[in-house]
PDB file of C-alpha atoms in Angstrom:
ATOM      1  CA  SER A   1      -7.687  20.319   0.437  1.00 35.00           C
ATOM      2  CA  GLN A   2      -7.733  16.879  -1.082  1.00 45.00           C
ATOM      3  CA  GLN A   3     -10.059  13.928  -1.041  1.00 61.00           C
ATOM      4  CA  GLY A   4      -8.787  10.816   0.715  1.00 69.00           C
ATOM      5  CA  GLU A   5      -6.033  12.070   3.001  1.00 77.00           C
ATOM      6  CA  GLU A   6      -4.517   9.408   5.194  1.00 79.00           C
ATOM      7  CA  ASP A   7      -2.591   9.838   8.389  1.00 76.00           C
ATOM      8  CA  PRO A   8      -0.083   9.155   9.654  1.00 76.00           C
ATOM      9  CA  GLN A   9       2.037   9.187   6.526  1.00 88.00           C
ATOM     10  CA  ALA A  10       4.305   6.550   7.998  1.00 91.00           C
ATOM     11  CA  LEU A  11       3.852   4.093  10.820  1.00 93.00           C
ATOM     12  CA  SER A  12       6.381   1.716  12.316  1.00 95.00           C
ATOM     13  CA  ILE A  13       5.279  -0.918  14.809  1.00 96.00           C
ATOM     14  CA  GLN A  14       6.449  -4.157  16.331  1.00 97.00           C
ATOM     15  CA  GLU A  15       5.050  -7.458  15.124  1.00 97.00           C
ATOM     16  CA  GLY A  16       2.007  -8.399  17.185  1.00 97.00           C
ATOM     17  CA  GLU A  17       0.952  -4.797  17.821  1.00 97.00           C
ATOM     18  CA  ASN A  18      -2.124  -3.228  16.303  1.00 97.00           C
ATOM     19  CA  ALA A  19      -1.859  -0.662  13.520  1.00 96.00           C
ATOM     20  CA  THR A  20      -4.416   2.097  13.144  1.00 95.00           C
ATOM     21  CA  MET A  21      -4.541   4.211  10.015  1.00 95.00           C
ATOM     22  CA  ASN A  22      -6.886   7.103   9.405  1.00 94.00           C
ATOM     23  CA  CYS A  23      -8.391   8.635   6.312  1.00 94.00           C
ATOM     24  CA  SER A  24     -10.299  11.875   5.911  1.00 94.00           C
ATOM     25  CA  TYR A  25     -12.204  13.081   2.911  1.00 93.00           C
ATOM     26  CA  LYS A  26     -14.042  16.192   1.796  1.00 91.00           C
ATOM     27  CA  THR A  27     -17.035  15.342  -0.369  1.00 88.00           C
ATOM     28  CA  SER A  28     -19.956  12.980   0.082  1.00 90.00           C
ATOM     29  CA  ILE A  29     -19.362   9.354  -0.791  1.00 93.00           C
ATOM     30  CA  ASN A  30     -21.193   6.234  -1.791  1.00 92.00           C
ATOM     31  CA  ASN A  31     -18.477   3.996  -0.367  1.00 94.00           C
ATOM     32  CA  LEU A  32     -14.891   3.994   0.819  1.00 95.00           C
ATOM     33  CA  GLN A  33     -12.372   1.282  -0.008  1.00 96.00           C
ATOM     34  CA  TRP A  34      -9.007   0.390   1.475  1.00 96.00           C
ATOM     35  CA  TYR A  35      -6.183  -1.039  -0.573  1.00 97.00           C
ATOM     36  CA  ARG A  36      -2.717  -2.396   0.114  1.00 96.00           C
ATOM     37  CA  GLN A  37       0.247  -1.986  -2.185  1.00 93.00           C
ATOM     38  CA  ASN A  38       3.529  -3.754  -1.762  1.00 91.00           C
ATOM     39  CA  SER A  39       6.507  -1.863  -3.127  1.00 82.00           C
ATOM     40  CA  GLY A  40       6.241  -1.500  -6.896  1.00 76.00           C
ATOM     41  CA  ARG A  41       3.333  -3.901  -7.121  1.00 83.00           C
ATOM     42  CA  GLY A  42      -0.387  -3.748  -7.797  1.00 89.00           C
ATOM     43  CA  LEU A  43      -3.201  -2.618  -5.541  1.00 94.00           C
ATOM     44  CA  VAL A  44      -4.826  -5.339  -3.494  1.00 95.00           C
ATOM     45  CA  HIS A  45      -8.397  -4.704  -2.426  1.00 96.00           C
ATOM     46  CA  LEU A  46      -8.836  -5.105   1.328  1.00 97.00           C
ATOM     47  CA  ILE A  47     -12.301  -3.975   2.281  1.00 97.00           C
ATOM     48  CA  LEU A  48     -15.185  -1.747   1.221  1.00 96.00           C
ATOM     49  CA  ILE A  49     -17.489   0.097   3.574  1.00 96.00           C
ATOM     50  CA  ARG A  50     -20.657   1.743   2.366  1.00 95.00           C
ATOM     51  CA  SER A  51     -21.832   5.164   3.436  1.00 95.00           C
ATOM     52  CA  ASN A  52     -24.679   3.648   5.454  1.00 95.00           C
ATOM     53  CA  GLU A  53     -22.342   1.340   7.378  1.00 97.00           C
ATOM     54  CA  ARG A  54     -20.399   2.293  10.479  1.00 97.00           C
ATOM     55  CA  GLU A  55     -18.123  -0.671  10.987  1.00 98.00           C
ATOM     56  CA  LYS A  56     -16.986  -3.696   9.055  1.00 97.00           C
ATOM     57  CA  HIS A  57     -14.685  -6.607   9.787  1.00 96.00           C
ATOM     58  CA  SER A  58     -12.669  -8.920   7.603  1.00 95.00           C
ATOM     59  CA  GLY A  59     -10.240 -11.265   9.317  1.00 97.00           C
ATOM     60  CA  ARG A  60      -7.708  -9.102  11.180  1.00 97.00           C
ATOM     61  CA  LEU A  61      -9.052  -5.946   9.559  1.00 98.00           C
ATOM     62  CA  ARG A  62     -11.583  -3.612  11.100  1.00 98.00           C
ATOM     63  CA  VAL A  63     -12.804  -0.552   9.246  1.00 98.00           C
ATOM     64  CA  THR A  64     -14.940   2.215  10.661  1.00 98.00           C
ATOM     65  CA  LEU A  65     -16.661   5.049   8.871  1.00 97.00           C
ATOM     66  CA  ASP A  66     -17.951   8.281  10.341  1.00 97.00           C
ATOM     67  CA  THR A  67     -19.755  10.189   7.608  1.00 96.00           C
ATOM     68  CA  SER A  68     -20.487  13.131   9.926  1.00 96.00           C
ATOM     69  CA  LYS A  69     -16.746  13.637  10.387  1.00 95.00           C
ATOM     70  CA  LYS A  70     -15.927  12.425   6.878  1.00 95.00           C
ATOM     71  CA  SER A  71     -13.357  10.019   8.203  1.00 95.00           C
ATOM     72  CA  SER A  72     -12.518   6.355   8.214  1.00 96.00           C
ATOM     73  CA  SER A  73     -10.039   4.220  10.072  1.00 96.00           C
ATOM     74  CA  LEU A  74      -8.403   0.916   9.254  1.00 97.00           C
ATOM     75  CA  LEU A  75      -7.254  -1.225  12.148  1.00 97.00           C
ATOM     76  CA  ILE A  76      -4.978  -4.197  11.552  1.00 97.00           C
ATOM     77  CA  THR A  77      -4.824  -6.362  14.644  1.00 97.00           C
ATOM     78  CA  ALA A  78      -1.919  -8.601  15.638  1.00 97.00           C
ATOM     79  CA  SER A  79       0.264  -7.265  12.845  1.00 97.00           C
ATOM     80  CA  ARG A  80       2.750  -9.434  11.012  1.00 97.00           C
ATOM     81  CA  ALA A  81       5.913  -8.604   9.111  1.00 96.00           C
ATOM     82  CA  ALA A  82       4.012  -9.518   5.940  1.00 95.00           C
ATOM     83  CA  ASP A  83       1.653  -6.585   6.585  1.00 97.00           C
ATOM     84  CA  THR A  84       4.501  -4.225   5.704  1.00 97.00           C
ATOM     85  CA  ALA A  85       3.176  -2.249   2.730  1.00 96.00           C
ATOM     86  CA  SER A  86       1.554   1.021   1.741  1.00 94.00           C
ATOM     87  CA  TYR A  87      -2.123   1.391   2.556  1.00 95.00           C
ATOM     88  CA  PHE A  88      -4.503   3.636   0.661  1.00 95.00           C
ATOM     89  CA  CYS A  89      -8.029   4.760   1.214  1.00 95.00           C
ATOM     90  CA  ALA A  90     -10.085   5.492  -1.869  1.00 96.00           C
ATOM     91  CA  THR A  91     -13.441   7.220  -1.966  1.00 95.00           C
ATOM     92  CA  ASP A  92     -16.182   6.573  -4.471  1.00 93.00           C
ATOM     93  CA  PRO A  93     -18.753   9.353  -4.703  1.00 88.00           C
ATOM     94  CA  ASN A  94     -20.920   7.838  -7.381  1.00 79.00           C
ATOM     95  CA  THR A  95     -22.889   4.804  -8.255  1.00 66.00           C
ATOM     96  CA  GLY A  96     -23.283   2.823 -11.416  1.00 67.00           C
ATOM     97  CA  ALA A  97     -21.363   3.747 -14.517  1.00 70.00           C
ATOM     98  CA  ASN A  98     -19.810   6.875 -13.105  1.00 77.00           C
ATOM     99  CA  SER A  99     -18.224   5.125 -10.159  1.00 85.00           C
ATOM    100  CA  LYS A 100     -14.590   6.161  -9.854  1.00 91.00           C
ATOM    101  CA  LEU A 101     -12.071   6.107  -7.034  1.00 95.00           C
ATOM    102  CA  THR A 102     -10.120   9.029  -5.622  1.00 94.00           C
ATOM    103  CA  PHE A 103      -7.062   7.874  -3.732  1.00 94.00           C
ATOM    104  CA  GLY A 104      -5.112   9.368  -0.889  1.00 91.00           C
ATOM    105  CA  LYS A 105      -1.331   9.541  -0.795  1.00 89.00           C
ATOM    106  CA  GLY A 106      -1.101   6.433   1.308  1.00 91.00           C
ATOM    107  CA  ILE A 107       0.398   5.334   4.590  1.00 93.00           C
ATOM    108  CA  THR A 108       3.635   3.405   4.719  1.00 94.00           C
ATOM    109  CA  LEU A 109       3.379   0.712   7.352  1.00 96.00           C
ATOM    110  CA  SER A 110       6.514  -1.045   8.571  1.00 97.00           C
ATOM    111  CA  VAL A 111       6.082  -4.011  10.857  1.00 97.00           C
ATOM    112  CA  ARG A 112       9.323  -4.968  12.607  1.00 95.00           C
ATOM    113  CA  PRO A 113       9.816  -8.673  13.291  1.00 91.00           C
TER     114      PRO A 113
ATOM    115  CA  GLU B   1      -9.624 -16.809  -7.704  1.00 77.00           C
ATOM    116  CA  PRO B   2     -10.092 -14.720 -10.871  1.00 83.00           C
ATOM    117  CA  GLU B   3      -7.684 -11.819 -11.295  1.00 93.00           C
ATOM    118  CA  VAL B   4      -7.237  -8.835 -13.554  1.00 96.00           C
ATOM    119  CA  THR B   5      -4.186  -9.364 -15.732  1.00 96.00           C
ATOM    120  CA  GLN B   6      -2.130  -6.777 -17.587  1.00 97.00           C
ATOM    121  CA  THR B   7       0.524  -6.960 -20.268  1.00 97.00           C
ATOM    122  CA  PRO B   8       3.273  -6.054 -20.638  1.00 97.00           C
ATOM    123  CA  SER B   9       4.567  -5.645 -17.112  1.00 96.00           C
ATOM    124  CA  HIS B  10       7.103  -3.085 -18.310  1.00 97.00           C
ATOM    125  CA  GLN B  11       7.104  -1.073 -21.523  1.00 97.00           C
ATOM    126  CA  VAL B  12       9.891   1.232 -22.604  1.00 98.00           C
ATOM    127  CA  THR B  13       9.171   3.559 -25.495  1.00 98.00           C
ATOM    128  CA  GLN B  14      10.576   6.649 -27.101  1.00 98.00           C
ATOM    129  CA  MET B  15       8.849   9.988 -26.893  1.00 98.00           C
ATOM    130  CA  GLY B  16       6.339  10.407 -29.705  1.00 97.00           C
ATOM    131  CA  GLN B  17       5.717   6.702 -30.145  1.00 98.00           C
ATOM    132  CA  GLU B  18       2.352   5.029 -29.739  1.00 98.00           C
ATOM    133  CA  VAL B  19       1.849   2.457 -27.013  1.00 98.00           C
ATOM    134  CA  ILE B  20      -0.975   0.067 -26.282  1.00 98.00           C
ATOM    135  CA  LEU B  21      -1.396  -1.283 -22.791  1.00 98.00           C
ATOM    136  CA  ARG B  22      -3.486  -4.389 -22.469  1.00 97.00           C
ATOM    137  CA  CYS B  23      -5.744  -5.656 -19.752  1.00 98.00           C
ATOM    138  CA  VAL B  24      -7.938  -8.690 -19.293  1.00 97.00           C
ATOM    139  CA  PRO B  25     -10.591  -7.834 -16.694  1.00 97.00           C
ATOM    140  CA  ILE B  26     -12.296 -10.434 -14.545  1.00 95.00           C
ATOM    141  CA  SER B  27     -14.706 -12.287 -16.786  1.00 92.00           C
ATOM    142  CA  ASN B  28     -18.077 -11.464 -15.229  1.00 90.00           C
ATOM    143  CA  HIS B  29     -17.242  -7.825 -14.578  1.00 93.00           C
ATOM    144  CA  LEU B  30     -19.034  -5.071 -16.449  1.00 92.00           C
ATOM    145  CA  TYR B  31     -17.221  -1.868 -15.497  1.00 93.00           C
ATOM    146  CA  PHE B  32     -13.656  -1.201 -16.515  1.00 96.00           C
ATOM    147  CA  TYR B  33     -11.183   1.466 -15.487  1.00 97.00           C
ATOM    148  CA  TRP B  34      -7.722   2.803 -16.107  1.00 98.00           C
ATOM    149  CA  TYR B  35      -5.742   4.577 -13.419  1.00 98.00           C
ATOM    150  CA  ARG B  36      -2.173   5.726 -13.313  1.00 97.00           C
ATOM    151  CA  GLN B  37       0.396   6.320 -10.602  1.00 94.00           C
ATOM    152  CA  ILE B  38       3.376   8.529 -11.294  1.00 94.00           C
ATOM    153  CA  LEU B  39       6.304   7.471  -9.128  1.00 91.00           C
ATOM    154  CA  GLY B  40       5.843   8.723  -5.575  1.00 86.00           C
ATOM    155  CA  GLN B  41       2.433  10.222  -6.274  1.00 89.00           C
ATOM    156  CA  LYS B  42      -1.206   9.307  -5.785  1.00 91.00           C
ATOM    157  CA  VAL B  43      -3.102   6.857  -7.909  1.00 94.00           C
ATOM    158  CA  GLU B  44      -5.157   8.935 -10.355  1.00 96.00           C
ATOM    159  CA  PHE B  45      -8.334   8.043 -12.206  1.00 96.00           C
ATOM    160  CA  LEU B  46      -8.089   8.235 -15.992  1.00 98.00           C
ATOM    161  CA  VAL B  47     -11.234   6.746 -17.488  1.00 97.00           C
ATOM    162  CA  SER B  48     -14.183   4.471 -16.840  1.00 95.00           C
ATOM    163  CA  PHE B  49     -15.836   2.298 -19.466  1.00 95.00           C
ATOM    164  CA  TYR B  50     -19.211   0.608 -19.426  1.00 92.00           C
ATOM    165  CA  ASN B  51     -21.491  -0.852 -22.045  1.00 91.00           C
ATOM    166  CA  ASN B  52     -18.873  -0.292 -24.743  1.00 92.00           C
ATOM    167  CA  GLU B  53     -18.474   3.387 -24.160  1.00 93.00           C
ATOM    168  CA  ILE B  54     -16.604   5.807 -21.967  1.00 95.00           C
ATOM    169  CA  SER B  55     -18.753   6.775 -19.000  1.00 93.00           C
ATOM    170  CA  GLU B  56     -16.346   9.265 -17.461  1.00 93.00           C
ATOM    171  CA  LYS B  57     -12.859  10.578 -18.049  1.00 94.00           C
ATOM    172  CA  SER B  58     -10.503  12.832 -16.163  1.00 95.00           C
ATOM    173  CA  GLU B  59      -8.670  15.929 -17.371  1.00 95.00           C
ATOM    174  CA  ILE B  60      -5.594  13.773 -17.840  1.00 95.00           C
ATOM    175  CA  PHE B  61      -7.408  11.687 -20.427  1.00 97.00           C
ATOM    176  CA  ASP B  62      -6.986  14.026 -23.381  1.00 95.00           C
ATOM    177  CA  ASP B  63      -7.101  13.349 -27.128  1.00 95.00           C
ATOM    178  CA  GLN B  64      -3.843  11.426 -26.933  1.00 97.00           C
ATOM    179  CA  PHE B  65      -5.554   8.689 -24.974  1.00 98.00           C
ATOM    180  CA  SER B  66      -8.137   6.202 -26.128  1.00 98.00           C
ATOM    181  CA  VAL B  67      -9.649   2.992 -24.800  1.00 97.00           C
ATOM    182  CA  GLU B  68     -11.147   0.051 -26.540  1.00 95.00           C
ATOM    183  CA  ARG B  69     -12.719  -3.269 -25.764  1.00 93.00           C
ATOM    184  CA  PRO B  70     -11.942  -5.023 -29.038  1.00 87.00           C
ATOM    185  CA  ASP B  71     -13.444  -8.364 -28.035  1.00 88.00           C
ATOM    186  CA  GLY B  72     -15.183  -9.965 -25.094  1.00 79.00           C
ATOM    187  CA  SER B  73     -12.105 -10.194 -22.924  1.00 88.00           C
ATOM    188  CA  ASN B  74      -9.522  -7.482 -23.620  1.00 94.00           C
ATOM    189  CA  PHE B  75      -9.559  -3.845 -22.573  1.00 97.00           C
ATOM    190  CA  THR B  76      -6.846  -1.615 -23.972  1.00 98.00           C
ATOM    191  CA  LEU B  77      -5.428   1.833 -23.320  1.00 98.00           C
ATOM    192  CA  LYS B  78      -3.702   3.525 -26.232  1.00 98.00           C
ATOM    193  CA  ILE B  79      -1.465   6.549 -25.957  1.00 98.00           C
ATOM    194  CA  ARG B  80      -0.989   7.950 -29.448  1.00 97.00           C
ATOM    195  CA  SER B  81       2.121  10.048 -29.038  1.00 96.00           C
ATOM    196  CA  THR B  82       3.825   9.479 -25.730  1.00 97.00           C
ATOM    197  CA  LYS B  83       5.404  12.268 -23.716  1.00 97.00           C
ATOM    198  CA  LEU B  84       8.025  12.061 -21.001  1.00 97.00           C
ATOM    199  CA  GLU B  85       5.361  12.914 -18.424  1.00 97.00           C
ATOM    200  CA  ASP B  86       3.347   9.837 -19.419  1.00 97.00           C
ATOM    201  CA  SER B  87       5.926   7.724 -17.593  1.00 98.00           C
ATOM    202  CA  ALA B  88       3.969   6.049 -14.810  1.00 97.00           C
ATOM    203  CA  MET B  89       2.491   2.803 -13.609  1.00 96.00           C
ATOM    204  CA  TYR B  90      -0.817   2.191 -15.358  1.00 98.00           C
ATOM    205  CA  PHE B  91      -3.412   0.095 -13.593  1.00 98.00           C
ATOM    206  CA  CYS B  92      -6.478  -1.515 -15.061  1.00 98.00           C
ATOM    207  CA  ALA B  93      -9.390  -2.267 -12.762  1.00 97.00           C
ATOM    208  CA  SER B  94     -12.776  -3.890 -13.104  1.00 96.00           C
ATOM    209  CA  ARG B  95     -15.885  -4.412 -11.048  1.00 94.00           C
ATOM    210  CA  ARG B  96     -19.164  -6.232 -11.159  1.00 91.00           C
ATOM    211  CA  ASP B  97     -22.593  -4.757 -11.564  1.00 86.00           C
ATOM    212  CA  ARG B  98     -24.396  -2.942  -8.755  1.00 81.00           C
ATOM    213  CA  PRO B  99     -24.684  -3.409  -5.812  1.00 83.00           C
ATOM    214  CA  ASN B 100     -21.033  -4.501  -5.933  1.00 83.00           C
ATOM    215  CA  TYR B 101     -18.639  -1.559  -6.034  1.00 88.00           C
ATOM    216  CA  GLU B 102     -15.329  -3.197  -5.187  1.00 93.00           C
ATOM    217  CA  GLN B 103     -12.795  -2.400  -7.863  1.00 95.00           C
ATOM    218  CA  TYR B 104     -10.163  -5.070  -8.460  1.00 96.00           C
ATOM    219  CA  PHE B 105      -6.868  -3.943  -9.846  1.00 96.00           C
ATOM    220  CA  GLY B 106      -4.359  -5.613 -12.084  1.00 96.00           C
ATOM    221  CA  PRO B 107      -0.631  -5.723 -11.301  1.00 95.00           C
ATOM    222  CA  GLY B 108       0.051  -2.701 -13.503  1.00 96.00           C
ATOM    223  CA  THR B 109       2.186  -1.854 -16.505  1.00 97.00           C
ATOM    224  CA  ARG B 110       5.203   0.307 -15.839  1.00 97.00           C
ATOM    225  CA  LEU B 111       5.542   2.679 -18.798  1.00 98.00           C
ATOM    226  CA  THR B 112       8.869   4.402 -19.251  1.00 98.00           C
ATOM    227  CA  VAL B 113       9.078   7.096 -21.922  1.00 98.00           C
ATOM    228  CA  THR B 114      12.611   8.099 -22.896  1.00 97.00           C
TER     229      THR B 114
END
């Protein structure tokens, strides 16, 4: 079992549709963060949700967190071709100096024009 | 908007050689990190650095690795004697003080060991 497992592994949708990506984890967390990575590029921070939060919005992004089920979901509404990328959830179990992220394998999202 | 920068973008080295990967974190950040991503695999934590010392390191971060913040802006990762399996993308990240936990990543350095 691994921390930060996303599903599905790959998702292909039409432009304008919504994309929902899920992440499950095993241990307790302080926060969970979602990142985007375009092919061969760096990790772009999308959104952070704390363990005491249940839902958070940022533009077309909506993140939920269910600590009882140890799961999170990332919803991208009205997807665009430019949203094509890999998406990762990363869990942070600690606070302060020992904060570190454990990443999942990622979800490959393809948005067809 | 401030960004984490990394140099070089691509480094090719021969097995057994020393490499230094450089990062300039965001200026008001206090916590610094190195991660790596072997091609097709997960991003893995290597080391965290705070208050001029290592606060945590992973099993990957053995005696061949070291980090340094030589001045007020740079943060470096040194691999003393590179191995073929060190080939990966290396990411530097930084974050502000609590209660901010967002880690911002640089564009990465692709290290190729031949």
